[in-house]
mmCIF file of C-alpha atoms and ligand atoms in Angstrom:
data_model
loop_
_atom_site.group_PDB
_atom_site.id
_atom_site.type_symbol
_atom_site.label_atom_id
_atom_site.label_comp_id
_atom_site.label_asym_id
_atom_site.label_seq_id
_atom_site.Cartn_x
_atom_site.Cartn_y
_atom_site.Cartn_z
ATOM 1 C CA MET A 12 183.802 224.254 72.743
ATOM 2 C CA ASN A 13 183.627 220.605 71.788
ATOM 3 C CA ALA A 14 183.231 220.025 68.113
ATOM 4 C CA PRO A 15 180.128 217.953 67.324
ATOM 5 C CA HIS A 16 181.009 214.303 66.913
ATOM 6 C CA PRO A 17 181.732 213.755 63.233
ATOM 7 C CA THR A 18 179.366 210.765 63.100
ATOM 8 C CA ALA A 19 176.427 212.630 64.693
ATOM 9 C CA PRO A 20 174.848 213.767 61.380
ATOM 10 C CA LEU A 21 175.316 210.250 60.030
ATOM 11 C CA ARG A 22 173.389 208.806 62.962
ATOM 12 C CA GLU A 23 170.625 211.406 62.858
ATOM 13 C CA GLN A 24 170.105 210.702 59.181
ATOM 14 C CA LEU A 25 170.095 206.931 59.849
ATOM 15 C CA TYR A 26 167.392 207.291 62.549
ATOM 16 C CA ARG A 27 165.217 209.457 60.300
ATOM 17 C CA ASP A 28 165.555 207.200 57.276
ATOM 18 C CA MET A 29 164.761 203.935 59.045
ATOM 19 C CA ASP A 30 161.963 205.314 61.205
ATOM 20 C CA PRO A 31 159.211 204.590 58.611
ATOM 21 C CA LEU A 32 160.214 200.923 58.769
ATOM 22 C CA ASN A 33 159.608 200.897 62.550
ATOM 23 C CA LEU A 34 163.274 200.444 63.314
ATOM 24 C CA THR A 35 164.907 201.934 66.403
ATOM 25 C CA PRO A 36 168.553 201.879 67.503
ATOM 26 C CA LEU A 37 169.032 199.837 70.667
ATOM 27 C CA TRP A 38 172.072 201.827 71.787
ATOM 28 C CA GLU A 39 169.910 204.905 72.450
ATOM 29 C CA VAL A 40 167.663 202.989 74.903
ATOM 30 C CA LEU A 41 169.814 200.120 76.177
ATOM 31 C CA HIS A 42 170.459 201.632 79.600
ATOM 32 C CA ALA A 43 166.749 202.160 80.294
ATOM 33 C CA LEU A 44 165.834 198.718 78.898
ATOM 34 C CA VAL A 45 168.333 196.874 81.082
ATOM 35 C CA PRO A 46 168.624 199.107 84.160
ATOM 36 C CA PRO A 47 171.253 198.366 86.804
ATOM 37 C CA GLN A 48 168.421 197.981 89.301
ATOM 38 C CA PRO A 49 164.603 198.235 89.193
ATOM 39 C CA ALA A 50 163.438 201.775 88.467
ATOM 40 C CA SER A 51 159.679 201.552 89.007
ATOM 41 C CA PRO A 52 157.555 204.319 87.527
ATOM 42 C CA CYS A 53 155.155 203.764 90.473
ATOM 43 C CA VAL A 54 155.194 206.015 93.503
ATOM 44 C CA PRO A 55 154.310 205.229 97.115
ATOM 45 C CA ALA A 56 150.778 206.364 97.951
ATOM 46 C CA LEU A 57 148.381 206.333 100.909
ATOM 47 C CA TRP A 58 144.565 206.376 100.811
ATOM 48 C CA LYS A 59 143.069 207.468 104.151
ATOM 49 C CA TYR A 60 139.791 205.620 104.667
ATOM 50 C CA GLU A 61 138.105 208.650 106.226
ATOM 51 C CA GLU A 62 138.762 210.539 102.982
ATOM 52 C CA VAL A 63 137.765 207.698 100.641
ATOM 53 C CA ARG A 64 134.644 206.499 102.461
ATOM 54 C CA PRO A 65 132.420 209.508 101.638
ATOM 55 C CA PHE A 66 133.047 208.925 97.929
ATOM 56 C CA LEU A 67 132.205 205.240 98.280
ATOM 57 C CA MET A 68 128.903 206.188 99.950
ATOM 58 C CA ARG A 69 128.212 208.731 97.198
ATOM 59 C CA ALA A 70 128.867 205.972 94.658
ATOM 60 C CA GLY A 71 126.229 203.993 96.557
ATOM 61 C CA GLU A 72 123.718 206.764 95.776
ATOM 62 C CA ALA A 73 124.879 207.285 92.209
ATOM 63 C CA ILE A 74 124.666 203.695 90.916
ATOM 64 C CA THR A 75 123.345 200.310 92.033
ATOM 65 C CA ALA A 76 125.621 197.298 92.371
ATOM 66 C CA GLU A 77 123.649 195.578 89.630
ATOM 67 C CA GLU A 78 123.959 198.439 87.159
ATOM 68 C CA ALA A 79 127.648 198.879 87.915
ATOM 69 C CA VAL A 80 128.183 195.083 87.845
ATOM 70 C CA ARG A 81 130.959 195.824 90.357
ATOM 71 C CA ARG A 82 130.593 199.102 92.304
ATOM 72 C CA VAL A 83 134.251 199.794 92.929
ATOM 73 C CA LEU A 84 136.472 202.838 93.341
ATOM 74 C CA ILE A 85 139.852 201.917 91.889
ATOM 75 C CA LEU A 86 142.949 202.854 93.885
ATOM 76 C CA GLU A 87 145.167 204.138 91.082
ATOM 77 C CA ASN A 88 148.833 204.719 91.532
ATOM 78 C CA PRO A 89 149.266 208.510 91.177
ATOM 79 C CA ALA A 90 151.996 207.863 88.594
ATOM 80 C CA LEU A 91 149.812 205.441 86.580
ATOM 81 C CA ARG A 92 146.553 207.398 86.316
ATOM 82 C CA GLY A 93 144.188 205.990 83.708
ATOM 83 C CA GLN A 94 145.732 202.517 83.810
ATOM 84 C CA SER A 95 143.576 201.010 86.604
ATOM 85 C CA ALA A 96 146.771 199.857 88.297
ATOM 86 C CA ILE A 97 148.253 200.331 91.756
ATOM 87 C CA THR A 98 151.554 198.783 90.628
ATOM 88 C CA GLN A 99 152.645 197.794 87.131
ATOM 89 C CA SER A 100 151.236 194.287 87.678
ATOM 90 C CA LEU A 101 148.457 194.692 90.266
ATOM 91 C CA TYR A 102 145.037 196.230 90.592
ATOM 92 C CA ALA A 103 143.370 197.415 93.819
ATOM 93 C CA GLY A 104 139.871 198.747 94.414
ATOM 94 C CA LEU A 105 137.349 199.251 97.196
ATOM 95 C CA GLN A 106 134.009 197.606 96.500
ATOM 96 C CA LEU A 107 130.741 198.625 98.173
ATOM 97 C CA ILE A 108 127.620 196.518 98.496
ATOM 98 C CA LEU A 109 124.446 197.696 100.221
ATOM 99 C CA PRO A 110 121.692 195.628 101.855
ATOM 100 C CA GLY A 111 119.471 193.900 99.301
ATOM 101 C CA GLU A 112 121.931 194.293 96.437
ATOM 102 C CA VAL A 113 123.472 191.707 94.132
ATOM 103 C CA ALA A 114 126.661 192.091 92.087
ATOM 104 C CA PRO A 115 125.779 189.688 89.254
ATOM 105 C CA SER A 116 127.564 186.448 88.513
ATOM 106 C CA HIS A 117 130.459 186.380 86.062
ATOM 107 C CA ARG A 118 133.840 184.743 85.606
ATOM 108 C CA HIS A 119 137.178 185.802 84.171
ATOM 109 C CA THR A 120 140.737 184.583 83.849
ATOM 110 C CA GLN A 121 141.911 187.319 86.208
ATOM 111 C CA SER A 122 142.323 186.045 89.785
ATOM 112 C CA ALA A 123 140.758 188.111 92.571
ATOM 113 C CA LEU A 124 141.217 188.412 96.303
ATOM 114 C CA ARG A 125 138.862 190.139 98.727
ATOM 115 C CA PHE A 126 139.917 191.556 102.046
ATOM 116 C CA ILE A 127 136.974 192.676 104.161
ATOM 117 C CA VAL A 128 137.369 196.247 105.398
ATOM 118 C CA GLU A 129 134.011 197.387 106.832
ATOM 119 C CA GLY A 130 130.665 195.822 107.737
ATOM 120 C CA SER A 131 129.470 192.253 107.983
ATOM 121 C CA GLY A 132 126.943 189.894 106.493
ATOM 122 C CA ALA A 133 127.538 190.284 102.787
ATOM 123 C CA TYR A 134 128.485 187.101 100.989
ATOM 124 C CA THR A 135 130.507 186.120 97.995
ATOM 125 C CA ALA A 136 129.613 182.946 96.139
ATOM 126 C CA VAL A 137 132.361 181.020 94.345
ATOM 127 C CA ASP A 138 131.409 178.070 92.137
ATOM 128 C CA GLY A 139 128.281 177.307 94.110
ATOM 129 C CA GLU A 140 129.498 177.897 97.664
ATOM 130 C CA ARG A 141 128.692 181.043 99.624
ATOM 131 C CA THR A 142 131.073 182.604 102.133
ATOM 132 C CA THR A 143 129.885 185.233 104.606
ATOM 133 C CA MET A 144 132.219 188.232 104.795
ATOM 134 C CA ARG A 145 133.505 189.517 108.129
ATOM 135 C CA PRO A 146 136.122 192.233 108.728
ATOM 136 C CA GLY A 147 139.660 190.882 108.342
ATOM 137 C CA ASP A 148 138.601 187.781 106.391
ATOM 138 C CA PHE A 149 140.655 186.998 103.300
ATOM 139 C CA ILE A 150 138.618 185.443 100.478
ATOM 140 C CA ILE A 151 139.736 184.251 97.050
ATOM 141 C CA THR A 152 138.103 184.017 93.646
ATOM 142 C CA PRO A 153 140.341 181.728 91.576
ATOM 143 C CA SER A 154 140.758 182.267 87.842
ATOM 144 C CA TRP A 155 137.704 181.298 85.762
ATOM 145 C CA THR A 156 135.425 180.529 88.742
ATOM 146 C CA TRP A 157 131.881 181.885 88.704
ATOM 147 C CA HIS A 158 131.366 184.528 91.384
ATOM 148 C CA ASP A 159 128.678 186.903 92.553
ATOM 149 C CA HIS A 160 128.368 189.046 95.632
ATOM 150 C CA GLY A 161 125.230 189.804 97.635
ATOM 151 C CA HIS A 162 124.066 191.268 100.914
ATOM 152 C CA ASP A 163 120.955 190.158 102.826
ATOM 153 C CA GLU A 164 121.771 191.811 106.167
ATOM 154 C CA THR A 165 122.178 195.428 107.332
ATOM 155 C CA GLY A 166 124.628 198.288 106.778
ATOM 156 C CA PRO A 167 127.147 198.920 104.018
ATOM 157 C CA VAL A 168 129.878 196.342 103.422
ATOM 158 C CA VAL A 169 133.202 197.386 101.887
ATOM 159 C CA TRP A 170 136.085 195.190 100.849
ATOM 160 C CA LEU A 171 139.423 195.552 99.123
ATOM 161 C CA ASP A 172 139.584 193.867 95.728
ATOM 162 C CA GLY A 173 143.083 192.779 94.696
ATOM 163 C CA LEU A 174 143.358 191.461 91.153
ATOM 164 C CA ASP A 175 146.113 190.623 88.680
ATOM 165 C CA ILE A 176 144.325 192.663 85.959
ATOM 166 C CA PRO A 177 147.429 194.563 84.702
ATOM 167 C CA MET A 178 149.450 191.338 84.554
ATOM 168 C CA ILE A 179 146.795 189.494 82.536
ATOM 169 C CA ARG A 180 146.470 192.561 80.284
ATOM 170 C CA PHE A 181 150.257 192.535 79.769
ATOM 171 C CA PHE A 182 150.013 188.945 78.560
ATOM 172 C CA ASP A 183 146.872 189.700 76.470
ATOM 173 C CA ALA A 184 145.356 186.632 78.080
ATOM 174 C CA GLY A 185 142.056 187.896 79.489
ATOM 175 C CA PHE A 186 138.722 186.173 78.904
ATOM 176 C CA ALA A 187 135.430 186.926 80.669
ATOM 177 C CA GLU A 188 131.775 185.981 80.487
ATOM 178 C CA SER A 189 128.558 186.848 82.276
ATOM 179 C CA ALA A 190 126.287 184.184 83.733
ATOM 180 C CA SER A 191 122.710 183.827 82.533
ATOM 181 C CA SER A 192 121.352 184.181 86.074
ATOM 182 C CA LYS A 193 122.208 187.006 88.493
ATOM 183 C CA SER A 194 123.055 184.796 91.457
ATOM 184 C CA GLN A 195 124.419 181.280 91.332
ATOM 185 C CA ALA A 196 122.433 178.421 92.749
ATOM 186 C CA VAL A 197 123.940 177.287 96.033
ATOM 187 C CA ALA A 198 125.432 173.831 95.471
ATOM 188 C CA ARG A 199 127.304 173.222 98.733
ATOM 189 C CA ALA A 200 126.763 174.233 102.350
ATOM 190 C CA GLU A 201 128.670 177.285 103.564
ATOM 191 C CA GLY A 202 131.922 176.208 105.194
ATOM 192 C CA SER A 203 132.236 172.891 103.394
ATOM 193 C CA SER A 204 135.473 173.919 101.620
ATOM 194 C CA PHE A 205 136.955 174.985 104.927
ATOM 195 C CA ALA A 206 135.846 171.738 106.555
ATOM 196 C CA ARG A 207 137.474 169.742 103.755
ATOM 197 C CA TYR A 208 140.740 171.654 103.442
ATOM 198 C CA GLY A 209 141.086 174.076 106.379
ATOM 199 C CA HIS A 210 142.134 171.715 109.158
ATOM 200 C CA ASN A 211 145.420 170.230 107.928
ATOM 201 C CA MET A 212 143.417 167.460 106.295
ATOM 202 C CA ALA A 213 142.138 166.873 102.779
ATOM 203 C CA PRO A 214 139.647 164.602 101.052
ATOM 204 C CA VAL A 215 141.045 161.212 100.192
ATOM 205 C CA ARG A 216 140.289 161.758 96.462
ATOM 206 C CA HIS A 217 139.847 164.706 94.045
ATOM 207 C CA ASP A 218 141.898 167.071 96.116
ATOM 208 C CA ALA A 219 142.656 169.963 93.743
ATOM 209 C CA PRO A 220 139.229 171.231 92.657
ATOM 210 C CA PHE A 221 140.590 174.621 91.505
ATOM 211 C CA GLY A 222 143.805 173.588 89.788
ATOM 212 C CA LEU A 223 146.591 175.946 90.798
ATOM 213 C CA ALA A 224 144.421 177.850 93.304
ATOM 214 C CA SER A 225 143.657 177.014 96.906
ATOM 215 C CA PRO A 226 140.526 174.946 97.605
ATOM 216 C CA ILE A 227 139.853 177.222 100.618
ATOM 217 C CA PHE A 228 137.738 180.236 99.618
ATOM 218 C CA SER A 229 137.864 182.020 102.931
ATOM 219 C CA TYR A 230 140.623 182.386 105.482
ATOM 220 C CA PRO A 231 138.825 183.706 108.578
ATOM 221 C CA TYR A 232 140.420 186.583 110.452
ATOM 222 C CA GLU A 233 140.050 184.972 113.854
ATOM 223 C CA ARG A 234 142.376 182.147 112.795
ATOM 224 C CA SER A 235 145.065 184.456 111.374
ATOM 225 C CA ARG A 236 144.834 186.771 114.390
ATOM 226 C CA GLU A 237 145.136 183.885 116.835
ATOM 227 C CA ALA A 238 148.316 182.653 115.117
ATOM 228 C CA LEU A 239 149.908 186.108 115.186
ATOM 229 C CA ASP A 240 148.985 186.666 118.854
ATOM 230 C CA ARG A 241 150.491 183.362 119.875
ATOM 231 C CA LEU A 242 153.713 183.985 117.941
ATOM 232 C CA GLU A 243 154.013 187.489 119.388
ATOM 233 C CA ARG A 244 153.884 185.983 122.878
ATOM 234 C CA ASP A 245 155.948 182.850 122.370
ATOM 235 C CA ALA A 246 158.415 183.365 119.504
ATOM 236 C CA PRO A 247 161.154 185.839 118.553
ATOM 237 C CA VAL A 248 159.869 188.959 116.769
ATOM 238 C CA ASP A 249 161.489 189.577 113.376
ATOM 239 C CA ALA A 250 163.388 192.898 113.323
ATOM 240 C CA TRP A 251 162.076 193.791 109.834
ATOM 241 C CA ASP A 252 158.576 192.289 109.706
ATOM 242 C CA GLY A 253 157.424 191.979 113.301
ATOM 243 C CA VAL A 254 155.331 188.823 113.291
ATOM 244 C CA LYS A 255 154.438 187.986 109.688
ATOM 245 C CA LEU A 256 152.873 184.917 108.072
ATOM 246 C CA ARG A 257 151.913 184.151 104.498
ATOM 247 C CA TYR A 258 148.633 182.546 103.508
ATOM 248 C CA ILE A 259 149.008 179.203 101.753
ATOM 249 C CA ASN A 260 147.260 176.807 99.473
ATOM 250 C CA PRO A 261 147.100 173.863 101.901
ATOM 251 C CA LEU A 262 147.528 171.367 99.074
ATOM 252 C CA THR A 263 150.860 172.770 97.876
ATOM 253 C CA GLY A 264 152.257 175.104 100.542
ATOM 254 C CA GLY A 265 152.442 177.757 97.802
ATOM 255 C CA SER A 266 150.425 180.953 97.467
ATOM 256 C CA PRO A 267 146.609 180.728 97.491
ATOM 257 C CA MET A 268 146.514 181.814 93.849
ATOM 258 C CA PRO A 269 149.334 181.533 91.297
ATOM 259 C CA THR A 270 149.770 185.263 90.670
ATOM 260 C CA MET A 271 149.375 186.829 94.112
ATOM 261 C CA ALA A 272 150.885 186.199 97.539
ATOM 262 C CA THR A 273 149.046 187.402 100.637
ATOM 263 C CA PHE A 274 150.334 188.127 104.103
ATOM 264 C CA MET A 275 149.140 189.109 107.568
ATOM 265 C CA GLN A 276 151.531 190.700 110.025
ATOM 266 C CA LYS A 277 151.438 192.148 113.503
ATOM 267 C CA LEU A 278 153.768 194.883 114.644
ATOM 268 C CA PRO A 279 154.015 194.577 118.428
ATOM 269 C CA ALA A 280 153.615 197.698 120.616
ATOM 270 C CA GLY A 281 156.843 199.716 120.537
ATOM 271 C CA PHE A 282 158.013 198.069 117.281
ATOM 272 C CA SER A 283 160.522 200.095 115.286
ATOM 273 C CA GLY A 284 161.370 197.971 112.259
ATOM 274 C CA LYS A 285 164.577 197.841 110.251
ATOM 275 C CA PRO A 286 164.396 198.823 106.543
ATOM 276 C CA TRP A 287 163.995 196.349 103.678
ATOM 277 C CA ARG A 288 163.331 196.334 99.965
ATOM 278 C CA GLN A 289 162.062 193.690 97.581
ATOM 279 C CA THR A 290 161.260 193.406 93.894
ATOM 280 C CA ASP A 291 157.588 192.670 94.501
ATOM 281 C CA GLY A 292 155.674 195.888 95.043
ATOM 282 C CA ALA A 293 153.024 195.360 97.738
ATOM 283 C CA VAL A 294 149.602 196.748 98.652
ATOM 284 C CA TYR A 295 148.682 197.085 102.346
ATOM 285 C CA SER A 296 145.322 197.204 104.116
ATOM 286 C CA VAL A 297 145.463 198.319 107.747
ATOM 287 C CA VAL A 298 143.352 195.991 109.875
ATOM 288 C CA GLU A 299 143.837 197.223 113.439
ATOM 289 C CA GLY A 300 145.901 199.854 115.226
ATOM 290 C CA ASN A 301 148.044 202.738 114.066
ATOM 291 C CA GLY A 302 151.569 202.964 112.786
ATOM 292 C CA GLU A 303 153.957 204.647 110.438
ATOM 293 C CA ALA A 304 155.554 203.593 107.163
ATOM 294 C CA VAL A 305 158.662 205.408 105.941
ATOM 295 C CA ILE A 306 159.433 204.702 102.278
ATOM 296 C CA GLU A 307 162.522 205.903 100.434
ATOM 297 C CA SER A 308 163.768 205.758 96.866
ATOM 298 C CA GLY A 309 166.214 207.791 94.786
ATOM 299 C CA GLY A 310 166.731 210.411 97.508
ATOM 300 C CA GLN A 311 162.971 210.949 97.920
ATOM 301 C CA SER A 312 161.120 209.992 101.049
ATOM 302 C CA TRP A 313 157.488 209.444 102.058
ATOM 303 C CA ARG A 314 156.128 209.181 105.602
ATOM 304 C CA PHE A 315 152.654 207.625 105.964
ATOM 305 C CA ALA A 316 150.830 207.690 109.306
ATOM 306 C CA PHE A 317 148.270 204.913 108.948
ATOM 307 C CA SER A 318 145.102 203.945 110.822
ATOM 308 C CA PRO A 319 142.559 201.124 110.483
ATOM 309 C CA ARG A 320 141.066 200.708 106.976
ATOM 310 C CA ASP A 321 143.720 202.889 105.338
ATOM 311 C CA HIS A 322 145.475 201.503 102.255
ATOM 312 C CA PHE A 323 148.953 202.142 100.954
ATOM 313 C CA VAL A 324 151.355 200.846 98.318
ATOM 314 C CA VAL A 325 155.101 200.195 98.549
ATOM 315 C CA PRO A 326 156.451 199.981 94.962
ATOM 316 C CA SER A 327 159.164 197.579 93.823
ATOM 317 C CA TRP A 328 162.664 198.140 95.205
ATOM 318 C CA HIS A 329 161.625 201.096 97.382
ATOM 319 C CA THR A 330 163.133 200.906 100.854
ATOM 320 C CA ALA A 331 160.464 200.679 103.557
ATOM 321 C CA ARG A 332 160.374 200.473 107.318
ATOM 322 C CA PHE A 333 157.403 200.202 109.650
ATOM 323 C CA SER A 334 156.878 201.262 113.237
ATOM 324 C CA SER A 335 154.005 201.248 115.693
ATOM 325 C CA GLU A 336 153.759 202.704 119.179
ATOM 326 C CA ARG A 337 150.790 200.685 120.378
ATOM 327 C CA GLY A 338 150.828 197.797 117.924
ATOM 328 C CA CYS A 339 148.939 197.145 114.697
ATOM 329 C CA VAL A 340 147.886 194.448 112.232
ATOM 330 C CA LEU A 341 148.487 194.723 108.462
ATOM 331 C CA PHE A 342 147.223 192.628 105.553
ATOM 332 C CA SER A 343 149.185 192.809 102.305
ATOM 333 C CA TYR A 344 149.440 191.271 98.847
ATOM 334 C CA SER A 345 152.003 191.288 96.061
ATOM 335 C CA ASP A 346 152.986 189.538 92.829
ATOM 336 C CA ARG A 347 155.791 187.608 94.567
ATOM 337 C CA PRO A 348 154.787 184.114 93.289
ATOM 338 C CA VAL A 349 155.397 185.279 89.720
ATOM 339 C CA HIS A 350 158.835 186.658 90.597
ATOM 340 C CA GLN A 351 159.616 183.354 92.292
ATOM 341 C CA ALA A 352 158.347 181.272 89.385
ATOM 342 C CA LEU A 353 160.633 183.266 87.076
ATOM 343 C CA GLY A 354 163.582 183.051 89.465
ATOM 344 C CA ILE A 355 163.922 186.856 89.633
ATOM 345 C CA HIS A 356 162.726 187.601 93.160
ATOM 346 C CA GLN A 357 165.146 189.724 95.171
ATOM 347 C CA GLU A 358 164.916 190.903 98.731
ATOM 348 C CA GLU A 359 167.342 192.921 100.827
ATOM 349 C CA ARG A 360 167.112 193.303 104.558
ATOM 350 C CA LEU A 361 169.065 196.414 105.580
ATOM 351 C CA SER A 362 170.267 197.457 108.989
HETATM 352 O O1 GTQ B 27 134.397 191.273 91.890
HETATM 353 O O2 GTQ B 27 134.670 190.281 90.006
HETATM 354 O O3 GTQ B 27 137.317 195.269 91.627
HETATM 355 O O4 GTQ B 27 135.744 191.499 88.039
HETATM 356 C C1 GTQ B 27 137.330 194.442 89.423
HETATM 357 C C2 GTQ B 27 136.940 193.479 88.519
HETATM 358 C C3 GTQ B 27 136.124 193.306 91.143
HETATM 359 C C4 GTQ B 27 134.878 191.215 90.750
HETATM 360 C C5 GTQ B 27 136.921 194.337 90.733
HETATM 361 C C6 GTQ B 27 136.137 192.429 88.924
HETATM 362 C C7 GTQ B 27 135.737 192.347 90.250
#
């Protein structure tokens, strides 16, 4: 038997005596504080739309959009229950709006993205300009812009909300306020932002109306899809990503909003991708087609068979690879711009 270390009682007594002064010995926690590589508490998770949708529709019976302010079911990481987080830094939720409803106008420092999952004809209004929502469209609500959502047409409309809520909470930097009127007055014609900034041109003056965020509110699916189709036909397919593009702020070439990067990718039919890992955990929304994601970390492995409108999360530094027999299209977002701004982004492409 090993004799107890002669200093052990000394240390125990030290810890007990200094505890009331809120003092803790670094050497007991150093390894966990400065890990040799990221050790995310998040786990990979998949939400099948066919399983989630009935609960969204029940939410539609249980509460109005106006009473809820935002009628959303939060996609919580199973390892972070109660924290309204899908990764340590990101929030995801599915928002439902029904014909005739209004989600009242407010603004907050948290940035939001919308990715339209089901239905058409709802609108979101951002600082006086409305944008009609269609499946596959990517829409932004920059920090501190007034926004309300409404629906004057038919059928339920569901979209994915991606926000930097946990990140802003981490920094204790959140502000919010409600508007005095439910819906904003329309100040500009629909499509005027896209006309000004969406054609590789920009106004001659005043060309950054939303500071760090993109002046384009809506990136229509047909444009993104057309680009991916053309690249699939005419350019080499990447062995890890298939055909993948990032959305940009046309004024800077950077991400549409400072805290979140967004991507659209197509896996061609028969694609069997090589594995990769990156420090930015990412949330995926399946747009079209079926496929499989295999995610591995610390000897554990997850295999997700995904279909249109399903959502899944790949946490930081988990190894992932994608495949698709008949081809598919995936939208995703992550906190990559923050990693890049801090100079800590890491990516590995494995073979
Ligand atoms: O639409 O403004 O899912 O403020 C969570 C917080 C949506 C929104 C969410 C929000 C919103």
